[in-house]
Structure formats: structure tokens, C-alpha cells
Tab-separated table of C-alpha atoms in Angstrom:
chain	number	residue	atom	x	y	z
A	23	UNK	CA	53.228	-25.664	44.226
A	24	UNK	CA	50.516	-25.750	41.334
A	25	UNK	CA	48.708	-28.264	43.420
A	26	UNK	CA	48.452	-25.669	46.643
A	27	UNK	CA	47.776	-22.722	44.604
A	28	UNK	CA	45.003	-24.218	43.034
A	29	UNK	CA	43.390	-25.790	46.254
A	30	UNK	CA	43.584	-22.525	47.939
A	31	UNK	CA	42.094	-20.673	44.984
A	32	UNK	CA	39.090	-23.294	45.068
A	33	UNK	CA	38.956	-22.817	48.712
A	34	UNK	CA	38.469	-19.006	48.455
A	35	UNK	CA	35.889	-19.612	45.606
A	36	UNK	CA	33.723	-22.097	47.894
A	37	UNK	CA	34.070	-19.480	51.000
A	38	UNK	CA	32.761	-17.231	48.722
A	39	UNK	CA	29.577	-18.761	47.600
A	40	UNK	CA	28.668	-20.168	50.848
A	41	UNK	CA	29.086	-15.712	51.838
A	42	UNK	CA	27.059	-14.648	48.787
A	43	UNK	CA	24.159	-16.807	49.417
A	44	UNK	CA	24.340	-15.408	53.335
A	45	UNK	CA	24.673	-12.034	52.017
A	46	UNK	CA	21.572	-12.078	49.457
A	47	UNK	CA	19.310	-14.261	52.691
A	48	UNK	CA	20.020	-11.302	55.046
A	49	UNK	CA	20.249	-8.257	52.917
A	50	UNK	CA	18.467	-8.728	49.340
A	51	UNK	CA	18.645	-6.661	47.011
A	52	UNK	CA	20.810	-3.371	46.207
A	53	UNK	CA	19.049	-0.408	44.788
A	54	UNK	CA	18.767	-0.420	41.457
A	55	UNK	CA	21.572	2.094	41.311
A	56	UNK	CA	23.994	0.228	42.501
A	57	UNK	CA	23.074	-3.392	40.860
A	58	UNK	CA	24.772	-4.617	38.088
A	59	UNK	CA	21.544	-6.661	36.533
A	60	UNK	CA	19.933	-3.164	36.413
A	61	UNK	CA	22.547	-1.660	34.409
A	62	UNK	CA	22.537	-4.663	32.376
A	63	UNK	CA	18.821	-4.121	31.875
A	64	UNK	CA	19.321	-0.246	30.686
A	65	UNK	CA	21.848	-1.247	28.067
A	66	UNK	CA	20.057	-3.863	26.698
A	67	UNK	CA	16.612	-2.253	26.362
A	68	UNK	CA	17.887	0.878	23.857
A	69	UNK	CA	19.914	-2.072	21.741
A	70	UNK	CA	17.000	-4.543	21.430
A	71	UNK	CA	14.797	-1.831	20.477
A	72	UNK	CA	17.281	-0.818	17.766
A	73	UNK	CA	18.043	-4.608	16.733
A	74	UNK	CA	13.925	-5.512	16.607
A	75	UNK	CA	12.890	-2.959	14.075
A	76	UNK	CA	15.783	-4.592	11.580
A	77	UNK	CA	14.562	-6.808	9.067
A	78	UNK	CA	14.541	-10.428	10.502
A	79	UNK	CA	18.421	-11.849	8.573
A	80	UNK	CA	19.686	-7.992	10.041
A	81	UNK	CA	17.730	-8.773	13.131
A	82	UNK	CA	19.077	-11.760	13.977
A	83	UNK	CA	22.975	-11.507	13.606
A	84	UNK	CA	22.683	-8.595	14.473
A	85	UNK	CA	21.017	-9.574	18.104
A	86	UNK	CA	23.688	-12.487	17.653
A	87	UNK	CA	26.621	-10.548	17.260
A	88	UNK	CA	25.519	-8.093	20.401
A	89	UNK	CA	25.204	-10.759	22.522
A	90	UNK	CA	28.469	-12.221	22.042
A	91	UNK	CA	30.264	-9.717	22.466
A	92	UNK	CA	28.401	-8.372	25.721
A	93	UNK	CA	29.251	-12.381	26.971
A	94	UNK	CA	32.913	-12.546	26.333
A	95	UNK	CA	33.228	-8.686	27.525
A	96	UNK	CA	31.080	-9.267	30.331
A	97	UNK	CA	33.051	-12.615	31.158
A	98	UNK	CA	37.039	-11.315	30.529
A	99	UNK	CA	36.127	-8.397	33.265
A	100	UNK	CA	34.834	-11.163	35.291
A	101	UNK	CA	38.048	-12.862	35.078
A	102	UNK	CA	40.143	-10.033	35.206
A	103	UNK	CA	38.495	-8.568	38.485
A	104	UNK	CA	38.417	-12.400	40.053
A	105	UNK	CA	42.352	-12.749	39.247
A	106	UNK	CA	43.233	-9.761	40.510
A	107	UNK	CA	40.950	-10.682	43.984
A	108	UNK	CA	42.120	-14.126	44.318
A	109	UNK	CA	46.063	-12.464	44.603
A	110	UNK	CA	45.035	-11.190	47.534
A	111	UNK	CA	44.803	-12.561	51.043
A	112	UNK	CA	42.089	-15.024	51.889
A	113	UNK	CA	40.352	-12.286	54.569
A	114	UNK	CA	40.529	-10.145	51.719
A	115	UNK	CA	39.424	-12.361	48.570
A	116	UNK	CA	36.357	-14.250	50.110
A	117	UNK	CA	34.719	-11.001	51.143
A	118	UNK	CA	35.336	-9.563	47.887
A	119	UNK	CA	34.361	-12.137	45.998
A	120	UNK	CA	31.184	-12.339	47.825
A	121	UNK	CA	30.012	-9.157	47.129
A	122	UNK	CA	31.201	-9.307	43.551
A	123	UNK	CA	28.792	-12.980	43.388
A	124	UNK	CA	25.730	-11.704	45.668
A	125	UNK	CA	23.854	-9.385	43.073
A	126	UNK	CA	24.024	-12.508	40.653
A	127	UNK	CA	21.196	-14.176	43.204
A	128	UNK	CA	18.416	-12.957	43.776
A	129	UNK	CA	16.986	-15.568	46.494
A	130	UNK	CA	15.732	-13.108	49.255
A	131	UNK	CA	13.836	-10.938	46.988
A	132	UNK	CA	12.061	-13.976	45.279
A	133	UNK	CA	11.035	-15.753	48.668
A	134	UNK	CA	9.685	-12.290	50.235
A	135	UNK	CA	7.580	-11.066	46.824
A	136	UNK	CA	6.266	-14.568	46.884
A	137	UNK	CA	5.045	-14.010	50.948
A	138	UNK	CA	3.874	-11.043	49.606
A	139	UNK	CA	1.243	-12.523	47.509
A	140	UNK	CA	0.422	-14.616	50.280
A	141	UNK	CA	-0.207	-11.890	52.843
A	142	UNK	CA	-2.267	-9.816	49.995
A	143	UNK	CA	-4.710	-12.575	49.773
A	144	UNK	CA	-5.955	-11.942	53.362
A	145	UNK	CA	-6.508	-8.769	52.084
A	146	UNK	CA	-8.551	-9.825	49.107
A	147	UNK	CA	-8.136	-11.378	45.514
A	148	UNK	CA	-7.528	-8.137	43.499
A	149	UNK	CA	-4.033	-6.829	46.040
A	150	UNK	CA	-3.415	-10.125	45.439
A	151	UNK	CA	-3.252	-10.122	41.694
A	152	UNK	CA	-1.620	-6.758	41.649
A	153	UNK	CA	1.139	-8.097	43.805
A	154	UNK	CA	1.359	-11.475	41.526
A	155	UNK	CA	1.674	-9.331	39.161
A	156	UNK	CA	5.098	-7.913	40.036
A	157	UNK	CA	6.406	-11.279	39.182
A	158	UNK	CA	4.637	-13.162	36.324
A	159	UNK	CA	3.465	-11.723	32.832
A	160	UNK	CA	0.197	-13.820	32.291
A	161	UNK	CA	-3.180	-12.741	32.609
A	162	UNK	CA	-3.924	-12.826	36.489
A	163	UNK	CA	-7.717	-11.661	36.504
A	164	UNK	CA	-9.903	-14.698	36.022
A	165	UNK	CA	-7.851	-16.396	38.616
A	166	UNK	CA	-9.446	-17.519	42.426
A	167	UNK	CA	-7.483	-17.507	45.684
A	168	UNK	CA	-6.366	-20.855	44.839
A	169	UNK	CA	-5.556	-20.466	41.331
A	170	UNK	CA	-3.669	-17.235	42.809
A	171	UNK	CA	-1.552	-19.324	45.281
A	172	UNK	CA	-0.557	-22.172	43.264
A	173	UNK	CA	0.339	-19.964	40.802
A	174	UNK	CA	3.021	-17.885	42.890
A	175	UNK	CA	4.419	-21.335	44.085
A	176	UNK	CA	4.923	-21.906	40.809
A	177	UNK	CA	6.847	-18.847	39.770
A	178	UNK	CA	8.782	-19.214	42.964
A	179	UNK	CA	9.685	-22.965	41.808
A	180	UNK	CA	10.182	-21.700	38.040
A	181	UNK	CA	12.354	-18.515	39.101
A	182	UNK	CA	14.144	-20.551	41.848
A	183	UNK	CA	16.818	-22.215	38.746
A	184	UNK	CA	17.098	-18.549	37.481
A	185	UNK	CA	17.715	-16.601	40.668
A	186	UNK	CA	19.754	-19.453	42.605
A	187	UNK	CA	20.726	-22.706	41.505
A	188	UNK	CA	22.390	-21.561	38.086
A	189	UNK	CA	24.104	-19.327	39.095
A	190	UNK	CA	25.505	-20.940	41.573
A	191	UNK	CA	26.219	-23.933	39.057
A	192	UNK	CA	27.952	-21.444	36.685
A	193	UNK	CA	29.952	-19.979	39.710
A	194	UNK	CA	30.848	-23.458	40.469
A	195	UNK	CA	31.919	-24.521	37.230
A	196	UNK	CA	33.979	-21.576	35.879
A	197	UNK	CA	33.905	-19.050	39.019
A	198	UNK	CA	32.930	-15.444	38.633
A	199	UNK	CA	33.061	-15.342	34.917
A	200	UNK	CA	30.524	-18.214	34.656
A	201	UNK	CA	28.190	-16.576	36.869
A	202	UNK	CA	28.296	-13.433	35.621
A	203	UNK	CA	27.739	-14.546	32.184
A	204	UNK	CA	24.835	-16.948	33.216
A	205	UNK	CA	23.160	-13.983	34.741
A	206	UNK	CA	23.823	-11.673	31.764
A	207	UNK	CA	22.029	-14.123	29.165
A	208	UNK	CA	19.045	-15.005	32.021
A	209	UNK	CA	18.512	-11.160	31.731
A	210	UNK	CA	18.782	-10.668	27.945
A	211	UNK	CA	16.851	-13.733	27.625
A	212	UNK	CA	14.354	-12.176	29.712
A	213	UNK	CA	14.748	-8.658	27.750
A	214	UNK	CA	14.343	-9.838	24.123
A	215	UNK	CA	13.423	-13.538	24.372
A	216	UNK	CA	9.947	-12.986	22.878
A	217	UNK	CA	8.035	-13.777	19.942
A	218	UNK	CA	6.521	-11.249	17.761
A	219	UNK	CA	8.747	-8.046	17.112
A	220	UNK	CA	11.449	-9.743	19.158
A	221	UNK	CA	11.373	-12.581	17.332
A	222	UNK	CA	14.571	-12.916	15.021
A	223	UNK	CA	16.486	-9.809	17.326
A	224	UNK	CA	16.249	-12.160	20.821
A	225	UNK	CA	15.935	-15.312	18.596
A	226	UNK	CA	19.680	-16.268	19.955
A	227	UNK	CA	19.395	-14.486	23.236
A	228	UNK	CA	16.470	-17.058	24.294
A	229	UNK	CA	18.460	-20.249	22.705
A	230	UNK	CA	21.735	-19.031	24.584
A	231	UNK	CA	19.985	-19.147	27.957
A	232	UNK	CA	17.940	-22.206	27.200
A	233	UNK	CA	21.240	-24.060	26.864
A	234	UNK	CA	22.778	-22.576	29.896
A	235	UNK	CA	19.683	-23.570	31.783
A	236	UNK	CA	19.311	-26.486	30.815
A	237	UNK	CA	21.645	-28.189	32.874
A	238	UNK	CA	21.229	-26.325	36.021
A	239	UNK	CA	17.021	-26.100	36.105
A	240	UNK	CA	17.386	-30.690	36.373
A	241	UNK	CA	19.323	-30.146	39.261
A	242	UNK	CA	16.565	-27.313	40.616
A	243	UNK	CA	14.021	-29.726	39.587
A	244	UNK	CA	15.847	-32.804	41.690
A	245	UNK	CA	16.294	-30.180	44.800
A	246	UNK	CA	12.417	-29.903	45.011
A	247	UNK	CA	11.604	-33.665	44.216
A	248	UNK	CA	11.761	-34.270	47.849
A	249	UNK	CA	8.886	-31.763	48.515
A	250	UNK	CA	6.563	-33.070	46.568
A	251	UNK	CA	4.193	-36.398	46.082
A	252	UNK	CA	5.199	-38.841	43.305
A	253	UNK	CA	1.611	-36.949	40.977
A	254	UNK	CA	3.757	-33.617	41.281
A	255	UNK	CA	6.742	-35.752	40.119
A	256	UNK	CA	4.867	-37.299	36.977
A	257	UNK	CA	3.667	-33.345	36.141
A	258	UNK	CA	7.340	-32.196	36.344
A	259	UNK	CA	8.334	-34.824	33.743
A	260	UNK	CA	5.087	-33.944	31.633
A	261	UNK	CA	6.370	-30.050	31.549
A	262	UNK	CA	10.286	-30.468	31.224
A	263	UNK	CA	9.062	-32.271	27.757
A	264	UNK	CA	7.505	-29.322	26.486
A	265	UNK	CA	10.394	-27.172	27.684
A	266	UNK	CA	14.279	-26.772	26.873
């Protein structure tokens, strides 16, 4: 009996992956009004900008003890709502679960703002810096059309372990709960991770998401090795070393 109920549970779960990835490749993203990454983002802005003025012992815990308890909040509603959806009926749970996984990828929007940059460049360098820009923080305006190019392949490579394969890992691993908390420390990471004034308050907020990276971005890595030439291989190696 434990034995069935537990293969049909996984069964559900994998259904429901294999419809959240269809879901984000045909429909991308929800407005921000009705995404749960954006509401993530507009309660963690007010509190890091409360934690980063602290002094940097206050700052710290204090960014420590947020984050926590956002996870394991975060993560028992997670479980909670996936318990409740795997009682249901398998037409029912799959679909629900889908829609409760798909704004934890982000795979659609990435690919198109990526052939966006591409299509700006037969416009002209500067639309496409300002559309690079959308997607990556460094300084864009000494780069050429090359330089331009291989750096949006790049984000799209860096952002595709973010967007897709973690959270897909964590969903694997521990089911809604994992994904959902993967996503919440990718976007606090992403919020406060930062040197300078957010130094000690997203100090633990950057570490948390290196570790739950870690595992997932050597499988992205492995995904692409096929793609590219044994010299792209050697630089991979050269840059996980400087990276968690």
C-alpha cells in the first residue's frame, strides 16, 4: 500500500515537471502581479534595506535570521499546498502542480531577451547594449558587436542553472518545497548578495544560494559540454575554480 502510494505520488510529481517546463516554453512569464518571484522581490527589498543600514554583527544575523525564517515559511506552505494537491485525483494534481512549479522557471523569458539582443544588433550597437542591459549588471559601453554577442551567450549559459536546471533539481529532489525554496534564496541572493552596504546583511543570503547551486550549476555545466569544443571545456574548468 505504502509502496503504490508513493509511486503514484512520484508519478504525479514527474507529470508535473515535464507540464511546467511546457507551460513556461509556450506561455512565459505572468505579470508581475500575479508572480510569486515578484512578490518575493517587494518583500525583500524594504527588509534588506532595513537589515543593511545595521551595524555589520546586527547586520548579519539579522539578514540570517530573515532568511531562515522566509525558507522554512516559504517551504512548510510549499508542502502544505503540495499535500493537499497530491490528495487529489491525478487529472487534478498534475495540472495543479504545474502551475504551482511554472513561475519557479523562467526558461522562455531568458531564451527570448537573449534573441532580443540578437535582433537589436541589426539595429545597431547602442539598442543593443540597452537591451543587454535588461539582463546583466556590468558595464556594457566599451563593448563591440562581438563582445556584445558573446556576452549575452554567456548570461544565457550563466542564468540557464538559475532559471532551469535548479530548480528543476530541487523539484526533483524534495518536490514543490525544494523548488520553491531554491527559487526564494536565487532571488534574495540576487536582492542582497552584494558587497559594499550589503555586505554583512546578504552575507548569508549569497552563501545559502551558493550551496544550493552548487550542485545543480555541474549538472548545467555537463548539459552544455556537448555544445562546445574541448578550449570552451578547459575555460569552464578555469571559471568553476574561481566560483562556488
Amino acid at each position: 500500500m505504502l509502496d503504490a502510494f508513493t509511486s503514484s505520488h512520484a508519478f504525479a510529481l514527474a507529470l508535473a515537471l515535464l507540464l511546467a517546463w511546457a507551460l513556461d516554453t509556450l506561455f512565459g512569464e505572468p505579470r508581475d502581479a500575479f508572480h510569486p518571484v515578484a512578490w518575493l522581490g517587494k518583500l525583500l527589498w524594504p527588509l534588506g534595506c532595513r537589515l543593511r543600514v545595521m551595524q555589520p554583527t546586527a547586520a548579519f544575523w539579522g539578514g540570517t535570521v530573515v532568511w531562515l525564517v522566509l525558507a522554512i515559511g516559504l517551504g512548510a506552505i510549499a508542502w502544505w499546498l503540495q499535500r493537499r494537491v497530491l490528495g487529489l485525483s491525478l487529472w487534478w494534481s498534475v495540472p495543479v502542480l504545474a502551475l504551482l512549479l511554472k513561475p519557479m522557471l523562467a526558461w522562455r523569458m531568458l531564451r527570448d531577451e537573449v534573441l532580443a539582443v540578437e535582433d537589436a544588433l541589426a539595429e545597431g550597437v547602442e539598442p543593443a547594449r540597452e537591451r543587454l542591459s535588461r539582463l546583466v549588471s556590468r558595464d556594457l559601453s566599451g563593448l563591440s558587436e562581438e563582445a556584445l554577442r558573446e556576452t549575452a551567450i554567456e548570461t544565457l549559459a550563466e542564468n540557464l542553472n538559475d532559471s532551469v536546471v535548479a530548480p528543476l533539481f530541487w523539484f526533483a529532489v524534495a518536490g514543490l518545497p525544494g523548488a520553491v525554496v531554491y527559487r526564494f534564496a536565487n532571488t534574495a541572493d540576487a536582492m542582497w548578495g552584494y558587497h559594499g552596504v550589503w555586505e554583512y546583511a546578504g552575507k548569508w543570503a549569497a552563501r545559502a544560494d551558493d550551496v544550493l547551486s552548487w550542485l545543480p550549476a555541474r549538472i548545467t555545466a555537463l548539459s552544455l559540454y556537448p555544445a562546445w569544443r574541448s578550449a570552451h571545456w578547459r575555460s569552464l574548468r578555469r571559471q568553476a575554480g574561481r566560483t562556488p
